[in-house]
Short mmCIF file of C-alpha atoms in Angstrom, two decimals:
data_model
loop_
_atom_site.label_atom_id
_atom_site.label_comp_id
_atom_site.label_asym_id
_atom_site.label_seq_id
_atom_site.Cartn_x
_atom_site.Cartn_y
_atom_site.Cartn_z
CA UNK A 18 132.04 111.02 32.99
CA UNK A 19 134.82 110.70 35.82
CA UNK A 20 133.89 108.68 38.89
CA UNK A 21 134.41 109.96 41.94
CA UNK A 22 137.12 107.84 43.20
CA UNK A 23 139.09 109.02 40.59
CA UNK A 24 138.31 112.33 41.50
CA UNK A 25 139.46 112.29 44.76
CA UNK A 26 142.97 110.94 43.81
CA UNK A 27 142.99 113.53 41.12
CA UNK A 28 142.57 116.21 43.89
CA UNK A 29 145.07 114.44 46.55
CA UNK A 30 147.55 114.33 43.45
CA UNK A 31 146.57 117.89 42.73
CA UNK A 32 147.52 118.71 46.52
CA UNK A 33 151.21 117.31 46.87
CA UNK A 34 151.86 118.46 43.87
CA UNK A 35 150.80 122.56 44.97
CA UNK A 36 152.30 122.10 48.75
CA UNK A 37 155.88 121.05 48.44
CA UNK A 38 158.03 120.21 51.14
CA UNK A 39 158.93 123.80 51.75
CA UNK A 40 154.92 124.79 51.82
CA UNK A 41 154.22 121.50 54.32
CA UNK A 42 156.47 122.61 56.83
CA UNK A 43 154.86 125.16 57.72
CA UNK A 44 152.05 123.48 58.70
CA UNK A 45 154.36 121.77 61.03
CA UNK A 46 153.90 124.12 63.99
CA UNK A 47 150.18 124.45 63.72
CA UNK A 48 150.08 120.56 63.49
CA UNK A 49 151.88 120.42 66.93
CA UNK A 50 150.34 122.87 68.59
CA UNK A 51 146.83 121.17 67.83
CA UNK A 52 148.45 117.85 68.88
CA UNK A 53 149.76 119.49 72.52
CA UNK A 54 146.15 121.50 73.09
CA UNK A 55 144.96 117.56 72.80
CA UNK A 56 146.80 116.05 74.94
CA UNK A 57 146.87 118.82 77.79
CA UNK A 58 142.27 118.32 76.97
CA UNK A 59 143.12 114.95 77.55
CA UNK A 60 145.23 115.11 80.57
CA UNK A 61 142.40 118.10 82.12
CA UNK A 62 139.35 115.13 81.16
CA UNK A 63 141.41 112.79 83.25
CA UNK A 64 141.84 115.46 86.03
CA UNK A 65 138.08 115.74 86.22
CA UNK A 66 136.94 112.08 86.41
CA UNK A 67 139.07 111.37 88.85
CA UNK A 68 138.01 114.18 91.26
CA UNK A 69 134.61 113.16 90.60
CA UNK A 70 135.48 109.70 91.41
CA UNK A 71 137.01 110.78 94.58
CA UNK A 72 134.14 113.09 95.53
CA UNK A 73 131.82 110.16 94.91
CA UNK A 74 134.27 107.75 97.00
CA UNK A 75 133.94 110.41 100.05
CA UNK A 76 129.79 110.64 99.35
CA UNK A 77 129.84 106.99 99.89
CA UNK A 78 132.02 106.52 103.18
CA UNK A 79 130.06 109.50 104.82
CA UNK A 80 126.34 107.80 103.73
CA UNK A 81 128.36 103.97 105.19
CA UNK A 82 129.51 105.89 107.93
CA UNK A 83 126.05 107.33 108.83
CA UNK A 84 124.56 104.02 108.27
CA UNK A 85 126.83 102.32 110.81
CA UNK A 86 126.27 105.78 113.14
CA UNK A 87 122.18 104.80 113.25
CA UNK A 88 123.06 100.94 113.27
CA UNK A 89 124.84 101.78 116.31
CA UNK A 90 122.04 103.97 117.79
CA UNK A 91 119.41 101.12 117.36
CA UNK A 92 121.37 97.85 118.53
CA UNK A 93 123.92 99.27 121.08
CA UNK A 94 122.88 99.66 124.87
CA UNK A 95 120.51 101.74 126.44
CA UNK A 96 122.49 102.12 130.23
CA UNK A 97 125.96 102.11 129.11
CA UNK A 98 125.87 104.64 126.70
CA UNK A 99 124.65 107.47 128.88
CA UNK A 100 127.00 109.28 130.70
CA UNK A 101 128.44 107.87 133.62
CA UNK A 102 126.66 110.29 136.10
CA UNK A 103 123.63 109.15 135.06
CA UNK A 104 124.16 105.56 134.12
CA UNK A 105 125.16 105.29 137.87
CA UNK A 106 122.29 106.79 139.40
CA UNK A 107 120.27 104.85 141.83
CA UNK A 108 116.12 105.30 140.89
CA UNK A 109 115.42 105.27 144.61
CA UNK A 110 117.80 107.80 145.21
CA UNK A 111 116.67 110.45 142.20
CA UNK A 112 113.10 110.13 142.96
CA UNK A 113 113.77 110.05 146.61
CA UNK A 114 114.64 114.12 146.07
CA UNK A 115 110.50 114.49 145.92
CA UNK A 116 110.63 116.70 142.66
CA UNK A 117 110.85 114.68 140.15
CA UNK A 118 107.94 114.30 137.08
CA UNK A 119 107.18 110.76 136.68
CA UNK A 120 106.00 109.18 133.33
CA UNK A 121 105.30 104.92 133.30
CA UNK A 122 104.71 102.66 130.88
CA UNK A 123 103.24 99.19 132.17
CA UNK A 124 103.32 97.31 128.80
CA UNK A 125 106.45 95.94 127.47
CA UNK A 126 106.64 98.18 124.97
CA UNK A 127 109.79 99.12 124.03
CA UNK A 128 109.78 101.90 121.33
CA UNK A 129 108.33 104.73 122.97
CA UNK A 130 105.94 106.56 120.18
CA UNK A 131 106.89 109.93 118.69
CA UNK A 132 103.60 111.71 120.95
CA UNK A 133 105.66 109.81 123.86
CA UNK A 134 108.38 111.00 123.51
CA UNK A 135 107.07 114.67 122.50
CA UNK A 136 105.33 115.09 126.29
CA UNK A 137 108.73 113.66 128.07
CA UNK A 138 111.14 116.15 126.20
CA UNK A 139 108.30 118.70 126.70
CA UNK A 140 108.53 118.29 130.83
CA UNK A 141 112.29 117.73 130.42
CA UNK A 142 112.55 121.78 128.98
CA UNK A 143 109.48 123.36 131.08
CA UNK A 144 111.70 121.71 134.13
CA UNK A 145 115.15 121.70 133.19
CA UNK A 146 116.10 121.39 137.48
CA UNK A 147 114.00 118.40 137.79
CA UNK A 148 114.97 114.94 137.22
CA UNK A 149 112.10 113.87 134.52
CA UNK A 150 111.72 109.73 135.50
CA UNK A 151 110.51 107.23 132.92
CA UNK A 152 109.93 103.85 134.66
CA UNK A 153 109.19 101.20 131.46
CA UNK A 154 108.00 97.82 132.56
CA UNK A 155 109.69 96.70 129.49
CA UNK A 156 112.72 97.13 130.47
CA UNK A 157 114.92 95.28 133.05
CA UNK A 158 118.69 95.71 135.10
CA UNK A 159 120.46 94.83 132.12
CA UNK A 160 122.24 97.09 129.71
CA UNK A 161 121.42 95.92 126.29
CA UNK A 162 118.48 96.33 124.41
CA UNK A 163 117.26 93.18 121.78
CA UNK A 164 119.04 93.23 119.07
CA UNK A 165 116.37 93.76 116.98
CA UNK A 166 115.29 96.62 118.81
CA UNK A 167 114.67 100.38 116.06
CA UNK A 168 114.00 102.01 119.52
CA UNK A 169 115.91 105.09 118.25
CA UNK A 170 113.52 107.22 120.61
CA UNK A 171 116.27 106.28 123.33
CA UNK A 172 119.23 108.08 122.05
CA UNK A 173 117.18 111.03 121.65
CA UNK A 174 115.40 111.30 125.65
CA UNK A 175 118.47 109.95 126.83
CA UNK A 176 120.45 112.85 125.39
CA UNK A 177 118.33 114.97 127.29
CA UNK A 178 120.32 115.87 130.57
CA UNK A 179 117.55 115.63 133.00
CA UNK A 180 115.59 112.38 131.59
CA UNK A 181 115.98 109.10 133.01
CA UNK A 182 115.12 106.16 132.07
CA UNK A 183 114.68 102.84 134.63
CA UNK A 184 112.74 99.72 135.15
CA UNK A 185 109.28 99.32 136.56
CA UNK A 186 109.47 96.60 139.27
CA UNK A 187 105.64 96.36 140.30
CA UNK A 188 106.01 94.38 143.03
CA UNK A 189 109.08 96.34 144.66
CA UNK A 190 107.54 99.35 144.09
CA UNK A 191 104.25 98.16 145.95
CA UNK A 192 106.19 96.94 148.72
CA UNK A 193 104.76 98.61 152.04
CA UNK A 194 101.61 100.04 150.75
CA UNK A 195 98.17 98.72 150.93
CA UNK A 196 98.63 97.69 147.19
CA UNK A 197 100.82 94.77 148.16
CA UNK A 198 98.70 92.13 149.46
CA UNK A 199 96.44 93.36 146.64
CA UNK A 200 99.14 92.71 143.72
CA UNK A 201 99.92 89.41 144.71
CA UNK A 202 97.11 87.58 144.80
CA UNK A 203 95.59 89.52 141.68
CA UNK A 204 95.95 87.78 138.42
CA UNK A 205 96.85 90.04 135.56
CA UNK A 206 95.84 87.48 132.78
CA UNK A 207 92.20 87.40 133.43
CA UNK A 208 92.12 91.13 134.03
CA UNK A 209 90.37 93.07 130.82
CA UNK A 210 91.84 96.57 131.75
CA UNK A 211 95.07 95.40 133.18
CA UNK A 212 97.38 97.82 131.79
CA UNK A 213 95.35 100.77 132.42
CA UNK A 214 94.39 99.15 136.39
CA UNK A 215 98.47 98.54 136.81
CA UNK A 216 99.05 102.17 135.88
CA UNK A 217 96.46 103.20 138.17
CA UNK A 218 98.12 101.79 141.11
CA UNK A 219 101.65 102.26 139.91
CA UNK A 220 101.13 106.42 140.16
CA UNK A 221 99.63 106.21 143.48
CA UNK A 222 102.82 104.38 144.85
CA UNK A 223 105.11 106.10 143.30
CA UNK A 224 104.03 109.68 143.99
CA UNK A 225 103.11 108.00 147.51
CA UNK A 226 106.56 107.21 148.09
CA UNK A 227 108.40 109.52 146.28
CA UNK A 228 106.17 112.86 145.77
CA UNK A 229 106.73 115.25 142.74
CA UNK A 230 104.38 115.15 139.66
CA UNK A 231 102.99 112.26 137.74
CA UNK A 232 101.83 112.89 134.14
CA UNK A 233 100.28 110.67 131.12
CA UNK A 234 102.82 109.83 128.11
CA UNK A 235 99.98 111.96 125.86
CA UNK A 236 100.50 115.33 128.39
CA UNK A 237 102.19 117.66 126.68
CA UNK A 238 103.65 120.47 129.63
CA UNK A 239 102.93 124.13 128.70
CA UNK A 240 104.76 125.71 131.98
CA UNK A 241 105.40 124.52 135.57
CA UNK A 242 102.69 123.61 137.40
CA UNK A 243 103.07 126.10 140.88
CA UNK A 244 101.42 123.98 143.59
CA UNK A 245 103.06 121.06 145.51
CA UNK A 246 99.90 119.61 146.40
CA UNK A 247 97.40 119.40 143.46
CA UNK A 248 94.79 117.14 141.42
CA UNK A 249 93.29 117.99 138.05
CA UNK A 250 89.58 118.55 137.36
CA UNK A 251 88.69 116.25 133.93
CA UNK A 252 85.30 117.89 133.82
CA UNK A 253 82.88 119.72 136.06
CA UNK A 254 82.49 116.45 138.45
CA UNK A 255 85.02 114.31 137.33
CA UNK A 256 88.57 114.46 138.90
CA UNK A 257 91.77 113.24 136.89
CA UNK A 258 94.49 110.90 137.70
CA UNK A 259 96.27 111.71 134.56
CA UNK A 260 97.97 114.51 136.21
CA UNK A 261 98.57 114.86 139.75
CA UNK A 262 101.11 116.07 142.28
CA UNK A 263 102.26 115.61 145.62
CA UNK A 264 104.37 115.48 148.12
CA UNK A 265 106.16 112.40 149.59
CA UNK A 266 103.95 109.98 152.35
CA UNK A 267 100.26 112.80 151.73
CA UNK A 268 97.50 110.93 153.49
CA UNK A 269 95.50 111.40 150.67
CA UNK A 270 97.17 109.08 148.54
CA UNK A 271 97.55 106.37 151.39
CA UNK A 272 93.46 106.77 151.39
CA UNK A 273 93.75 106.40 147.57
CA UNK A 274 95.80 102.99 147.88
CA UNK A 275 93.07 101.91 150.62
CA UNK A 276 90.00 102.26 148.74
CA UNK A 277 91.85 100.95 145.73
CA UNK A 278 92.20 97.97 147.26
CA UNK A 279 88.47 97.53 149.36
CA UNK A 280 86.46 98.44 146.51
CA UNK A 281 88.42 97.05 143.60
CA UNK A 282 86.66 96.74 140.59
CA UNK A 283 88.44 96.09 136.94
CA UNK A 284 85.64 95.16 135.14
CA UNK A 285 84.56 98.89 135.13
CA UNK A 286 86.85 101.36 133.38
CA UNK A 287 88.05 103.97 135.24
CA UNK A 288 86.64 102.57 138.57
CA UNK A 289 90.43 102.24 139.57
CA UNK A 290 91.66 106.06 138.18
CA UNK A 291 89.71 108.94 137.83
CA UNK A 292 86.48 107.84 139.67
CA UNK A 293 88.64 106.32 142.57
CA UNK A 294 90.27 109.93 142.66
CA UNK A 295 86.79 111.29 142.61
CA UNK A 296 85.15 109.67 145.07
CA UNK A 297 88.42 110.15 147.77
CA UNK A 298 88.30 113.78 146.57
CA UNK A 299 84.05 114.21 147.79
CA UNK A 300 85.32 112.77 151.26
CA UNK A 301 88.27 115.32 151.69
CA UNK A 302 87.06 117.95 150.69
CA UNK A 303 83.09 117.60 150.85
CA UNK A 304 82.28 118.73 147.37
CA UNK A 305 79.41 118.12 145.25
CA UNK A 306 81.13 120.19 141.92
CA UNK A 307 84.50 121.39 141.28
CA UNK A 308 83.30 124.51 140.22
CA UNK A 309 82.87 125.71 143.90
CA UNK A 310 86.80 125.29 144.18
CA UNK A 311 87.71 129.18 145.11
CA UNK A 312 89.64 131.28 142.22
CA UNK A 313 92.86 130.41 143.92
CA UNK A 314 92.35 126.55 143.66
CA UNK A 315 90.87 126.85 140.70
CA UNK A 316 94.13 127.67 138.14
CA UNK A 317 95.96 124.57 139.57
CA UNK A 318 93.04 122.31 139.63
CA UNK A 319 92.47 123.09 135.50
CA UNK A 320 95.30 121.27 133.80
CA UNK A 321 94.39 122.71 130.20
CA UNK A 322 96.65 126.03 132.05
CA UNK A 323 99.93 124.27 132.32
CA UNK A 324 99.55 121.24 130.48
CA UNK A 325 97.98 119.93 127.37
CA UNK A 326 96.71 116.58 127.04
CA UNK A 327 97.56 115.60 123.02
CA UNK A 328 95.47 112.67 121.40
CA UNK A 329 96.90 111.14 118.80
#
């Protein structure tokens, strides 16, 4: 019996022996031709990785250069990096025009929330000719932001042509109204509602001084509110001070800041806002129920017509 080893030489043997030199050249072309479609595989292989490395080099700088882009956004400065006719503009000045719509923020919160940002942008487009004013207590007359800071929310209202975006100085702003003497001897760390009281009297001075429209960060604006001169009914015998509008030095408000003041009372919620507007509203205007305001009142006194109030 023959082995198998012995078989295959046999065969090999067998092989030379049939092909002679004549017979293995002309394998000779074949054989080169396979070696050339090889190398030209090998050469198209090496084509191909390294497009797909460069591809994935370009992928990579683009995601790094995005990354730096929103690094940028987050830590860089909140003044400086709007244009220069805004970054220049003097808050007394833009407000002084009596049209603007104000929005505050009397913590020192500084990362608005995505429903405050929503109702700024939202008055920014239903009144693109109006200056829309943010005054933040949180921030201050320098340009830079913590370093820490994510406040991306920033970038995007400050992008916005009409929004600006300034500090809230309490006690400048309160200079020469009736809220003065009350703000300084008032002590804000033994108040319970203080944020909500500081609002309260930071829209009445501001509108006092100033006019145009002040709104809550959670009012969402539907279309222009027509009237100059104009409260907001929160129920049947309840007025609002959530959105209001009026224009620069109205009595009404200077009775507002008055009884503020002579019948302050923090310890009650809402003593300060809507009832205060409430009760000044029953003296001007001698009513017992909003619902006897006439047809023509009645549009700008209902809020729900041009603006929305959005609860989280």
């Amino acid at each position: 019996m023959i082995s198998f080893p012995v078989l295959n030489w046999e065969i090999s043997w067998w092989f030379i022996r049939k092909y002679s030199r004549k017979n293995l050249s002309l394998l000779r072309p074949q054989i080169l031709t396979n070696c050339k479609f090889l190398a030209r595989r090998n050469r198209l292989r090496e084509e191909d990785m390294l497009k797909e490395l460069q591809l994935s080099l370009w992928v990579v700088l683009l995601l790094a250069c995005g990354f730096l882009y929103q690094l940028t956004l987050k830590s860089s400065c909140l003044f400086s990096c709007l244009p220069p006719s805004k970054a220049l503009r003097d808050p007394e000045a833009l407000l002084g025009q009596g049209r603007s719509i104000v929005f505050l923020e009397t913590s020192e919160r500084m990362e608005p929330s995505p429903l405050v940002s929503c109702a700024v942008e939202s008055a920014a487009r239903i009144y693109p000719e109006q200056p829309v004013v943010f005054l933040m207590k949180g921030l201050n007359d320098s340009t830079q932001l913590p370093p820490n800071s994510t406040a991306s929310a920033f970038s995007l209202l400050s992008a916005i042509d009409n929004v600006f975006l300034f500090p809230l100085d309490m006690k400048r702003l309160f200079e020469d109204t009736p809220l003065s003497s009350w703000y300084a001897q008032v002590n804000s760390s033994t108040e319970r509602h203080w944020l909500y009281v500081s609002s309260d009297a930071c829209r009445l001075a501001v509108i006092w001084k100033y006019g145009g429209v002040y709104m809550d960060t959670d009012v969402i604006s539907i279309r222009p509110i027509p009237d100059e001169n104009f409260l907001a009914a929160q129920s049947s015998k309840i007025s609002s001070n959530g959105v209001f509008g009026f224009l620069p030095r109205h009595p009404f408000l200077w009775g507002c800041m008055e009884n503020f003041v002579e019948h302050y009372n923090s310890a009650i919620w809402g003593h300060q806002g809507p009832h205060l507007m409430t009760r000044m509203l029953r003296v001007w205007c001698k009513l017992g129920d909003f619902q006897e305001v006439s047809p023509e009142l009645t549009s700008a006194a209902n809020p729900s017509l041009f603006a929305e109030e959005a609860w989280p």
